[in-house]
PDB file of C-alpha atoms in Angstrom:
ATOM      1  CA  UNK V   3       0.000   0.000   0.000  1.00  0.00           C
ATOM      2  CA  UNK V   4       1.394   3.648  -0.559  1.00  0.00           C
ATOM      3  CA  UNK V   5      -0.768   6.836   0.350  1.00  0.00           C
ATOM      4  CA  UNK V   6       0.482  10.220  -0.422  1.00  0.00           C
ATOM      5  CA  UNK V   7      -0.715  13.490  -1.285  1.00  0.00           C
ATOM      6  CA  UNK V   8      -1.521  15.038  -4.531  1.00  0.00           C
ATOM      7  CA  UNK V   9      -2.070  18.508  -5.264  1.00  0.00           C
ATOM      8  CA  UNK V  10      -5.460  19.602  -6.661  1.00  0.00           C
ATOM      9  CA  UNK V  11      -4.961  23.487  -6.953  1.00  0.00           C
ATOM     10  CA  UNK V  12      -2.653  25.784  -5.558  1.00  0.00           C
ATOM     11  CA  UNK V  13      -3.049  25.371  -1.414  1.00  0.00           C
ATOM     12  CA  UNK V  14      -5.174  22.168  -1.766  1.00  0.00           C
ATOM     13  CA  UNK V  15      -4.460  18.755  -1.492  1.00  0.00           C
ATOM     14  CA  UNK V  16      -6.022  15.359  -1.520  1.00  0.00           C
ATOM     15  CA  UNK V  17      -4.839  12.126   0.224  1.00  0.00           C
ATOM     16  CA  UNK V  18      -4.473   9.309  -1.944  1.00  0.00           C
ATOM     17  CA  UNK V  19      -4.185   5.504  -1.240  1.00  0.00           C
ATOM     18  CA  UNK V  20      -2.698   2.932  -3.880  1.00  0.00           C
ATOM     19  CA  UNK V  21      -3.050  -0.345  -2.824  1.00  0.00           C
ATOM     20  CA  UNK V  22      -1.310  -3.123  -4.825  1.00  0.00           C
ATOM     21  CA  UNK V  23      -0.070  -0.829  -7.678  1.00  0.00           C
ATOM     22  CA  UNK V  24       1.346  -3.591 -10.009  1.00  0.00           C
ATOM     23  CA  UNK V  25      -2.076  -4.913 -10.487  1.00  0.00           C
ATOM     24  CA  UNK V  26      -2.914  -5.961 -13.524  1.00  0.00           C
ATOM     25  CA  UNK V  27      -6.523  -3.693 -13.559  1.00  0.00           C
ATOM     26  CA  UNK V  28      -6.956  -0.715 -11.562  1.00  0.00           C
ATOM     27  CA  UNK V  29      -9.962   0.497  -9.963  1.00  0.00           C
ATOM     28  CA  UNK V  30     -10.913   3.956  -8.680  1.00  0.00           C
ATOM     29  CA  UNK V  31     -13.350   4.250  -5.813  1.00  0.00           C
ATOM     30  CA  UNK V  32     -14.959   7.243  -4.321  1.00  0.00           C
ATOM     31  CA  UNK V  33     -16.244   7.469  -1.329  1.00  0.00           C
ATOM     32  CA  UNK V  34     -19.717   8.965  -0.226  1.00  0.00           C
ATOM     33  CA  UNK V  35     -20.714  11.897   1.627  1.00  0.00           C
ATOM     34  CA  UNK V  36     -19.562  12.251   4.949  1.00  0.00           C
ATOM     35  CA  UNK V  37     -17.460   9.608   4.894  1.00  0.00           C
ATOM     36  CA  UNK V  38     -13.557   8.906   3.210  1.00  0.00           C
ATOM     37  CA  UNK V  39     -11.975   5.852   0.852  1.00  0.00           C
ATOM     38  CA  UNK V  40     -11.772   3.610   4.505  1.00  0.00           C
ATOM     39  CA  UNK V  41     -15.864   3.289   3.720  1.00  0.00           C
ATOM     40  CA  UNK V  42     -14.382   0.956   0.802  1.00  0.00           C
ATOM     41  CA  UNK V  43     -11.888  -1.047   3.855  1.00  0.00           C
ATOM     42  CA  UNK V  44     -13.823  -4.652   3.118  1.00  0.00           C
ATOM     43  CA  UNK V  45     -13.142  -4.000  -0.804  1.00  0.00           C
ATOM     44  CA  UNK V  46      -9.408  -3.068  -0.022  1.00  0.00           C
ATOM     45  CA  UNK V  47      -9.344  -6.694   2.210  1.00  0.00           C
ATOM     46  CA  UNK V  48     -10.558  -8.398  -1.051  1.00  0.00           C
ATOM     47  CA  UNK V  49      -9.902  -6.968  -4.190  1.00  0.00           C
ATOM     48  CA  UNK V  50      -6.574  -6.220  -4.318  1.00  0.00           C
ATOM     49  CA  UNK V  51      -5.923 -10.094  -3.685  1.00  0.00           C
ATOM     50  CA  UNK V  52      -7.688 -11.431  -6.699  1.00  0.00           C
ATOM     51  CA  UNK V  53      -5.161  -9.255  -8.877  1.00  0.00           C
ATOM     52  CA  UNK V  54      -6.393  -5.783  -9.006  1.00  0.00           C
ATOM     53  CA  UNK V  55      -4.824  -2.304  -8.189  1.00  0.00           C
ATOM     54  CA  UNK V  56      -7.544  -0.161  -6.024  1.00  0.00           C
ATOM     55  CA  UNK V  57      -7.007   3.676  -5.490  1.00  0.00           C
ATOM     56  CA  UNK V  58      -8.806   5.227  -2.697  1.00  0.00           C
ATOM     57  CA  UNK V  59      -9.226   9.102  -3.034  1.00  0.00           C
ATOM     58  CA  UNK V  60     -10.328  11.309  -0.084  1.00  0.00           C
ATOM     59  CA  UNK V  61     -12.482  14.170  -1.555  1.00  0.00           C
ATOM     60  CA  UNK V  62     -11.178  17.728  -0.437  1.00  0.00           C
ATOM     61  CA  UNK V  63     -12.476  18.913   3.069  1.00  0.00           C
ATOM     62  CA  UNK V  64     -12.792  14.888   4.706  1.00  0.00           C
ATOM     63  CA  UNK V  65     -11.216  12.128   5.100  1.00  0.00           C
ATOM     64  CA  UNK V  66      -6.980  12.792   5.449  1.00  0.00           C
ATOM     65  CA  UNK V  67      -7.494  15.243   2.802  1.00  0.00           C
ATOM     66  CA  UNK V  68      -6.869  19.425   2.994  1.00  0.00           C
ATOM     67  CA  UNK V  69     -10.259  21.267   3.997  1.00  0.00           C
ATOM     68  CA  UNK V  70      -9.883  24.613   2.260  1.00  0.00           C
ATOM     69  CA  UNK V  71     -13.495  26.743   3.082  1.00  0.00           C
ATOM     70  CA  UNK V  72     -14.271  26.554  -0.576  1.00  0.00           C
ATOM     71  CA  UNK V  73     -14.777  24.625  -4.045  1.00  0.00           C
ATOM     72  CA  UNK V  74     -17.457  22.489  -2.503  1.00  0.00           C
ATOM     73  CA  UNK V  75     -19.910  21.879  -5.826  1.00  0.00           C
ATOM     74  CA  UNK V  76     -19.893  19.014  -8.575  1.00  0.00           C
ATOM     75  CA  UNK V  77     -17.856  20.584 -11.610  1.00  0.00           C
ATOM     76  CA  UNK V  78     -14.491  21.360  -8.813  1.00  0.00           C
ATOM     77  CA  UNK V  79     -14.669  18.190  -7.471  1.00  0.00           C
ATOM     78  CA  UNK V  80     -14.723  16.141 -10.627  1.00  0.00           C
ATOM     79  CA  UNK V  81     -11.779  18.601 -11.549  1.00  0.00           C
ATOM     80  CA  UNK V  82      -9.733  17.333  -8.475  1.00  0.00           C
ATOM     81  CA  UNK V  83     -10.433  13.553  -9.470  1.00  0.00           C
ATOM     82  CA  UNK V  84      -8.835  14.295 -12.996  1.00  0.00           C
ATOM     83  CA  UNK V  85      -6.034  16.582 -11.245  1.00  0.00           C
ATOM     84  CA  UNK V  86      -5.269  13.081  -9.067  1.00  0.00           C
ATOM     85  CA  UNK V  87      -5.458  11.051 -12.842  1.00  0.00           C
ATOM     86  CA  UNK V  88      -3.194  13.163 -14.893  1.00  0.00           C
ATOM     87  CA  UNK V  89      -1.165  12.973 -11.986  1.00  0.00           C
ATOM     88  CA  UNK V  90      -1.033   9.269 -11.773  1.00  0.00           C
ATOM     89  CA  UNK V  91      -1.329   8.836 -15.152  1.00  0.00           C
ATOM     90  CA  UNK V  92      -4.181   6.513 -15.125  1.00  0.00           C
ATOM     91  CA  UNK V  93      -5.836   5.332 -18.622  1.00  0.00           C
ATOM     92  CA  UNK V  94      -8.317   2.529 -19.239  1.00  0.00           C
ATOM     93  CA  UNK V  95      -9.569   2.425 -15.369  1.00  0.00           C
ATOM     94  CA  UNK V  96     -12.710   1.605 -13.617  1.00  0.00           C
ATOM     95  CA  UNK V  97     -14.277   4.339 -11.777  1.00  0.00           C
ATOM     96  CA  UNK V  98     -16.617   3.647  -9.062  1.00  0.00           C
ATOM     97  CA  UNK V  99     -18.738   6.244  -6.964  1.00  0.00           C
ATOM     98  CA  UNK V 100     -20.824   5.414  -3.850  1.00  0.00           C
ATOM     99  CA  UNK V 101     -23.433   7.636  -3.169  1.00  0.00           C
ATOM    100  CA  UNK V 102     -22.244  11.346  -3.691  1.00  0.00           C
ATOM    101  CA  UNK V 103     -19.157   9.793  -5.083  1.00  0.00           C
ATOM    102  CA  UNK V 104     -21.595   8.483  -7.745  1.00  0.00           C
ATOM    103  CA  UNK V 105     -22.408  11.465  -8.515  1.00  0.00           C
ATOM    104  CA  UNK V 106     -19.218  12.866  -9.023  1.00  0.00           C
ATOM    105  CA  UNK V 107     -17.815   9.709 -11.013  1.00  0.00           C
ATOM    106  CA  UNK V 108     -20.841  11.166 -13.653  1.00  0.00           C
ATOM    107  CA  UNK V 109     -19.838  14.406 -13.679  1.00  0.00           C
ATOM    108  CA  UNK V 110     -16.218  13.546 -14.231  1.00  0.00           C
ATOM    109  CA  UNK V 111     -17.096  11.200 -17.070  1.00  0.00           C
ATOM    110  CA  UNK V 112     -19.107  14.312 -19.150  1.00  0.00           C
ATOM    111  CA  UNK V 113     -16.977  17.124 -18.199  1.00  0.00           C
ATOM    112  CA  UNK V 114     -13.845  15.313 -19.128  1.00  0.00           C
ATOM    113  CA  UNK V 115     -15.076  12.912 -21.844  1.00  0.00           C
ATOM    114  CA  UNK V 116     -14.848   9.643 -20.325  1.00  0.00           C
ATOM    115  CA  UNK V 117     -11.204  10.922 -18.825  1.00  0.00           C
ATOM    116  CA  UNK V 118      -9.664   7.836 -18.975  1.00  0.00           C
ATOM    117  CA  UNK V 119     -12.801   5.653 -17.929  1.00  0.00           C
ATOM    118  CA  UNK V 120     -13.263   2.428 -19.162  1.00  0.00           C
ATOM    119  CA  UNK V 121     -16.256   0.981 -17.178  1.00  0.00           C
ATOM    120  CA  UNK V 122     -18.751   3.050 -14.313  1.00  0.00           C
ATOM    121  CA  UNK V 123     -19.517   1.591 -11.353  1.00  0.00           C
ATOM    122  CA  UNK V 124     -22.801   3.384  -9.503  1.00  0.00           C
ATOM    123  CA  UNK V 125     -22.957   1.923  -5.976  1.00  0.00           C
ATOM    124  CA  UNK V 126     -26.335   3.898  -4.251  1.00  0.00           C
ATOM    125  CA  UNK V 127     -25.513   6.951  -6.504  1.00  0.00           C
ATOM    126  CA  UNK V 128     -27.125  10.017  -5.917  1.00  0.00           C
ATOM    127  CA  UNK V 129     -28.365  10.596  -9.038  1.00  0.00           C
ATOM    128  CA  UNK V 130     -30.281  11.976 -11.010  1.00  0.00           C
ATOM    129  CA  UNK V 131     -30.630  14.229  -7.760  1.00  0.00           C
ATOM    130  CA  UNK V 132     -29.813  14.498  -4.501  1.00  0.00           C
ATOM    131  CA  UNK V 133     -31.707  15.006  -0.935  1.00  0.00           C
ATOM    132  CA  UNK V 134     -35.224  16.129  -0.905  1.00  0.00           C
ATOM    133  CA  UNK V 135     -35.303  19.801   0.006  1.00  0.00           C
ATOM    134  CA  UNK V 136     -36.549  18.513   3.636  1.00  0.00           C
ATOM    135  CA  UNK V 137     -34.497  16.508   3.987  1.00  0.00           C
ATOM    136  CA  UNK V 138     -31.563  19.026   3.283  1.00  0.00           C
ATOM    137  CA  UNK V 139     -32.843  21.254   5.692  1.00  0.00           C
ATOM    138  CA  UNK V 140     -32.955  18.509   8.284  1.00  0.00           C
ATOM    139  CA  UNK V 141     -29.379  17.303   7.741  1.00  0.00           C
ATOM    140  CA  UNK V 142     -28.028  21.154   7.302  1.00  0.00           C
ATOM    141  CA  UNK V 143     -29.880  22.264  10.781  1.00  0.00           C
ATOM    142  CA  UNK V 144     -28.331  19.424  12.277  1.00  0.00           C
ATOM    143  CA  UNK V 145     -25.042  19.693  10.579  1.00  0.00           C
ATOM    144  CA  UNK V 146     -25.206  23.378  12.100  1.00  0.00           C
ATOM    145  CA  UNK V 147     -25.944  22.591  15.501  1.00  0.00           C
ATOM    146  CA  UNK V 148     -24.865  19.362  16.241  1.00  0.00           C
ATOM    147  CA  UNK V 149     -23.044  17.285  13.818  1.00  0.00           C
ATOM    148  CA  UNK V 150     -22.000  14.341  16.232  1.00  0.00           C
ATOM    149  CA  UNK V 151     -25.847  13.325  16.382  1.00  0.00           C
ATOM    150  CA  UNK V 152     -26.254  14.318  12.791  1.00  0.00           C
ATOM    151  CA  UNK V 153     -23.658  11.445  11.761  1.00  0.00           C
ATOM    152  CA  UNK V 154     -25.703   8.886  13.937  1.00  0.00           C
ATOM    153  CA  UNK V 155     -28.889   9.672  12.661  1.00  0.00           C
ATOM    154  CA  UNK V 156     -26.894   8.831   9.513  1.00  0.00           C
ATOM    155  CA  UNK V 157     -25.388   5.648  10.479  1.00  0.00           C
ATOM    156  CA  UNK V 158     -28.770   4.695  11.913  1.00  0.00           C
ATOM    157  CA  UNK V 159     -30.326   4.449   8.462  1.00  0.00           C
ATOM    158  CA  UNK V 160     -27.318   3.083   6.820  1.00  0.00           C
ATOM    159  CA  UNK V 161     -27.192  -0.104   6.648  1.00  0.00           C
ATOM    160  CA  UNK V 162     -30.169  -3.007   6.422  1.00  0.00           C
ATOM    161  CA  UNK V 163     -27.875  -5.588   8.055  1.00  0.00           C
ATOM    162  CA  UNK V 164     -27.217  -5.545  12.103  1.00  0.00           C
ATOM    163  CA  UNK V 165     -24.258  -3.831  12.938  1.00  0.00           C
ATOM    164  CA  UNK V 166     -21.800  -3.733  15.861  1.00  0.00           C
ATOM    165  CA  UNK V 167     -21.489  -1.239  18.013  1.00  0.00           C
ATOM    166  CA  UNK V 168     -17.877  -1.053  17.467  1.00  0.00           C
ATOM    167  CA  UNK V 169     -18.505  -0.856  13.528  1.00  0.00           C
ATOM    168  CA  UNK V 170     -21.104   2.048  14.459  1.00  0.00           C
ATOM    169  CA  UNK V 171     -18.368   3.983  16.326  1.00  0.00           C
ATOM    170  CA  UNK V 172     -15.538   3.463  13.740  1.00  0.00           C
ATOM    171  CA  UNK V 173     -18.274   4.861  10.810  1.00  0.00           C
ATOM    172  CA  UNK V 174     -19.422   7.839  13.230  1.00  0.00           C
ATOM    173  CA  UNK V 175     -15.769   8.370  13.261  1.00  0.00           C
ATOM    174  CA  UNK V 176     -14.950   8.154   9.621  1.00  0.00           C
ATOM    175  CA  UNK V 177     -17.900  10.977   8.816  1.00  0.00           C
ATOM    176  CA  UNK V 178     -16.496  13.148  12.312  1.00  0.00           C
ATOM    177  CA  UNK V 179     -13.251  13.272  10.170  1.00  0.00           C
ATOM    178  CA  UNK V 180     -14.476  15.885   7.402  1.00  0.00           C
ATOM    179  CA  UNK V 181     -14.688  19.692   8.450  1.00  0.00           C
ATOM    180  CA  UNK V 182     -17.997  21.166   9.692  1.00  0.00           C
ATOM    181  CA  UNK V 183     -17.935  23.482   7.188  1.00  0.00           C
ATOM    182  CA  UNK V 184     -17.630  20.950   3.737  1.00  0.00           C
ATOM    183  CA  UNK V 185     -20.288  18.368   5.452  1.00  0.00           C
ATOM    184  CA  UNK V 186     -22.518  21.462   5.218  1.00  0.00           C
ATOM    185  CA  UNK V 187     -21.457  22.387   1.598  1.00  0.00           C
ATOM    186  CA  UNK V 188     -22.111  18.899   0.415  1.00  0.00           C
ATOM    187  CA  UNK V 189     -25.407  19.019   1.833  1.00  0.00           C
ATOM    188  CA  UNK V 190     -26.222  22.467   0.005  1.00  0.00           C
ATOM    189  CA  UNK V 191     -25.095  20.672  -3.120  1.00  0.00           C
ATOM    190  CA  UNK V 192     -27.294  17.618  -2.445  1.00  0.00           C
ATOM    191  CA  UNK V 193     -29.819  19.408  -2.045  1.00  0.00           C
ATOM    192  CA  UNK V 194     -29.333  21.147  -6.144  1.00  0.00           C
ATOM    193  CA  UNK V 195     -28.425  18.407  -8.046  1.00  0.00           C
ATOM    194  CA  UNK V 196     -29.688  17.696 -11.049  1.00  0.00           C
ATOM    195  CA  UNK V 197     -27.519  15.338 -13.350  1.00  0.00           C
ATOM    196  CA  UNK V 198     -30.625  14.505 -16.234  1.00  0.00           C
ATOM    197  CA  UNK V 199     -28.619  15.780 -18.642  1.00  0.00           C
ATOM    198  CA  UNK V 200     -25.605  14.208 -17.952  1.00  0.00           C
ATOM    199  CA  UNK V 201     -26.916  10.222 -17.989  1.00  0.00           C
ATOM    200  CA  UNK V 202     -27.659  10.327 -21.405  1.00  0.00           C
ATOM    201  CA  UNK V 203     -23.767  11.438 -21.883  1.00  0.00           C
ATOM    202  CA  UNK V 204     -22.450   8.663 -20.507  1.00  0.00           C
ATOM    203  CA  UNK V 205     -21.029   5.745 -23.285  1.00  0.00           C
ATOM    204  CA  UNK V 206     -19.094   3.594 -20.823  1.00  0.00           C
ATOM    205  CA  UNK V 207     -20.670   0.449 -20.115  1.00  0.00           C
ATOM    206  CA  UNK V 208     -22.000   0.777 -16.713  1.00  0.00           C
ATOM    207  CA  UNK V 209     -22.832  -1.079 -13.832  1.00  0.00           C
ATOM    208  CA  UNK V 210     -25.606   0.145 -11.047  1.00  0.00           C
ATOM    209  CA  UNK V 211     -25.328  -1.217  -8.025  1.00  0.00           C
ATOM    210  CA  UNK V 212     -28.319  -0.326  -5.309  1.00  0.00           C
ATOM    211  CA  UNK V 213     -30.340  -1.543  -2.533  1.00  0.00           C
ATOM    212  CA  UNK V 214     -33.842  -1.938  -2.394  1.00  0.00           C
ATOM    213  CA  UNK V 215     -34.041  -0.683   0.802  1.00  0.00           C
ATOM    214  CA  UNK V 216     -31.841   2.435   0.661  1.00  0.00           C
ATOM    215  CA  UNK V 217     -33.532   5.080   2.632  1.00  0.00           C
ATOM    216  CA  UNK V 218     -31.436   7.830   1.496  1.00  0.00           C
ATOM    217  CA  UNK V 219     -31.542   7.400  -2.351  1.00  0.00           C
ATOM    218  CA  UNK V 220     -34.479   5.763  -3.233  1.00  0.00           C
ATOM    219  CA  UNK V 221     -34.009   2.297  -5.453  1.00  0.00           C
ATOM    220  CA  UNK V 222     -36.513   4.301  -7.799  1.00  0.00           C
ATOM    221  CA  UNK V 223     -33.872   6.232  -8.456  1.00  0.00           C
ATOM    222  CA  UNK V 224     -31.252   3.556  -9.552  1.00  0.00           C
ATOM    223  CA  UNK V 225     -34.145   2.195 -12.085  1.00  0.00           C
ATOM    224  CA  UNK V 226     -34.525   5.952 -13.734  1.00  0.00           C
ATOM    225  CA  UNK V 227     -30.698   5.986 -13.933  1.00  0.00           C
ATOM    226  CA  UNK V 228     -31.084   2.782 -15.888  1.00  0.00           C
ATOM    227  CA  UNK V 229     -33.495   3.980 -17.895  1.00  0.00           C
ATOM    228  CA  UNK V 230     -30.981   7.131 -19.321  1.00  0.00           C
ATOM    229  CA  UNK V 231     -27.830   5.780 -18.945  1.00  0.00           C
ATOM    230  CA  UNK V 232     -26.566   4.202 -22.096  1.00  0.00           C
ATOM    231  CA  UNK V 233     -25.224   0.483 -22.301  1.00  0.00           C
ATOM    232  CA  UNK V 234     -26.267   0.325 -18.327  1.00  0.00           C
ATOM    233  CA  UNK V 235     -27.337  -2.959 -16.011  1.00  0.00           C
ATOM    234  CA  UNK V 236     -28.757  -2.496 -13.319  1.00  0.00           C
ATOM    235  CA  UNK V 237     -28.185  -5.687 -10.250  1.00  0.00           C
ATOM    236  CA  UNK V 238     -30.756  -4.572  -7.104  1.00  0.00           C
ATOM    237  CA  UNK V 239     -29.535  -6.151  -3.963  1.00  0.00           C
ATOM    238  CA  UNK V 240     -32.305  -7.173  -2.098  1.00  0.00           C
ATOM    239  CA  UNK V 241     -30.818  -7.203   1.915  1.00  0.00           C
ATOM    240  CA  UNK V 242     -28.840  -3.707   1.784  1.00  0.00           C
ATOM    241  CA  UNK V 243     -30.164  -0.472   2.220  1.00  0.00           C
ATOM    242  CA  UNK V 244     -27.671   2.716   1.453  1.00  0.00           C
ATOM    243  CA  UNK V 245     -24.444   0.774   2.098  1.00  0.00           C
ATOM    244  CA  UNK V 246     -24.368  -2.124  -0.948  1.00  0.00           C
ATOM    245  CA  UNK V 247     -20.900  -2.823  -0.658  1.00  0.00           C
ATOM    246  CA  UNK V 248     -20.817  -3.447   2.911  1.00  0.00           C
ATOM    247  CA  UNK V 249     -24.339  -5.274   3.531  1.00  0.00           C
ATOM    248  CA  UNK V 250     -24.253  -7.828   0.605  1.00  0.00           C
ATOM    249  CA  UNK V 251     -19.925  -7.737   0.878  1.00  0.00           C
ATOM    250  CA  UNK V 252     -19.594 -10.793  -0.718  1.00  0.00           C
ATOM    251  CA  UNK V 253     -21.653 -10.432  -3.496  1.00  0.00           C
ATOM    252  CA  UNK V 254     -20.594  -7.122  -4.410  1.00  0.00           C
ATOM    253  CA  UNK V 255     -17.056  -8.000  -4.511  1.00  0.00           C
ATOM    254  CA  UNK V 256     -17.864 -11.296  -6.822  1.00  0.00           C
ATOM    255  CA  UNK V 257     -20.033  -8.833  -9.343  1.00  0.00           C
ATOM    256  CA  UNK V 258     -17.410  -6.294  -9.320  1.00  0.00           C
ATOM    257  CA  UNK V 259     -15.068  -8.696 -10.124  1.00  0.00           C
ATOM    258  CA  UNK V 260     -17.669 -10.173 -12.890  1.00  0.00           C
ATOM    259  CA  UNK V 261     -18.066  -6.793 -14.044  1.00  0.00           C
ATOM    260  CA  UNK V 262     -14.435  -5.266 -14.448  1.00  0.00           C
ATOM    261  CA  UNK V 263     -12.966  -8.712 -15.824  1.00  0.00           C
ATOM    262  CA  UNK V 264     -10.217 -11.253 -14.302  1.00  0.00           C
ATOM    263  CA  UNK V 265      -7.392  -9.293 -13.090  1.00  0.00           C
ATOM    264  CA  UNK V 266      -3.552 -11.215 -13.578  1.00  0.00           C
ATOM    265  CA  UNK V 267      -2.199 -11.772 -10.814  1.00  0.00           C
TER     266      UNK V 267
END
């Protein structure tokens, strides 16, 4: 494994794991909103052994990453994921986004013309929009007030399997890493998304990955981003709610395997 930093913009940088870089076929993950690339920890145990070369990214403002105040919307984070690319020097790559990182893995593909991008992975993605305008204000009042209980009221609607308490702490944890101040721009963002027009954009094959009982981004959602999104699948996974790749672990790991091909070892 190596982790280092890689500068985004002048000021700004993001924390970057590599683990197993001679690996045959690399993956990109990205992480969700409020969380960092450890959310991906039982993909890192797994995949990496069966041949392929996973990169964890930390978006700016959580995880190890820098937390300027600022460049908290869709277009500048998609620009720091192809800042950490040309850096790395990454071509013919799966991309996967869970969640928020979803949607950013879509707006990287348009603005950059598939930027390297082989095949899409969509794990809960929020898209084609975000949080209910309620909801936003919930989350944002919270956020505002008192984020500790905001982030268990988070983790509390999670997952559809049992977890441990000790698994609750470390994920309160993961999301109390991130500045105050970007968990609230994210949820601003959230709350404006609109990516319609950027599904139909997409000509990677892709592969959407989402619970049926996700009670943050409705599975109705995953079936109207199969419904725009070019050369898509969609696989529901019918015990996980907002966390696919930890509720159903096994399974997602086999399908992404399926999907992205037999890595060399």
């Amino acid at each position: 494994m190596v982790g280092y930093y890689v500068t985004v913009e002048p000021g700004v940088k993001l924390y970057v794991e590599d683990i197993n870089p001679t690996g045959s076929k690399t993956i990109m993950f990205l992480h969700g909103w409020p969380l960092s690339h450890e959310q991906f920890e039982y993909q890192f145990n797994v995949l990496p052994g069966m041949g392929y070369r996973c990169i964890g990214i930390d978006w700016r403002g959580f995880g190890k990453s820098d937390r300027p105040y600022s460049g908290y919307n869709l277009e500048r984070l998609a620009d720091d994921i192809r800042a950490v690319v040309e850096e790395m020097q990454l071509k013919d790559f799966v991309l996967a986004g869970h969640s928020t990182g979803g949607a950013i893995a879509i707006k990287y593909i348009v603005r950059y013309n598939g930027g390297g991008v082989s095949k899409l992975v969509l794990i809960d993605a929020a898209a084609p929009s975000g949080l209910t305008k309620e909801t936003a204000a919930q989350l944002l009042k919270e956020t505002l007030n008192d984020r500790a209980n905001m982030m268990l009221g988070v983790t509390n609607i999670f997952f559809f399997r049992y977890i441990t308490k000790p698994f609750s702490d470390w994920f309160n944890q993961m999301g109390m890493q991130a500045a105050g101040w970007s968990t609230a721009a994210i949820i601003v963002m959230l709350r404006d998304l609109d990516l319609n027009a950027d599904l139909s954009r997409i000509q990677v094959p892709t592969l959407i990955v989402h619970g049926i009982h996700d009670q943050v981004i409705p599975f109705s959602q995953a079936e109207e981003m199969h419904q725009k999104i070019p050369h898509s699948q969609l696989i529901p996974f019918m015990y996980s709610g907002h966390a696919s790749f930890y509720d159903e672990r096994d399974k997602f790991n086999q399908l992404m395997r399926d999907f992205v091909g037999t890595a060399i070892n």
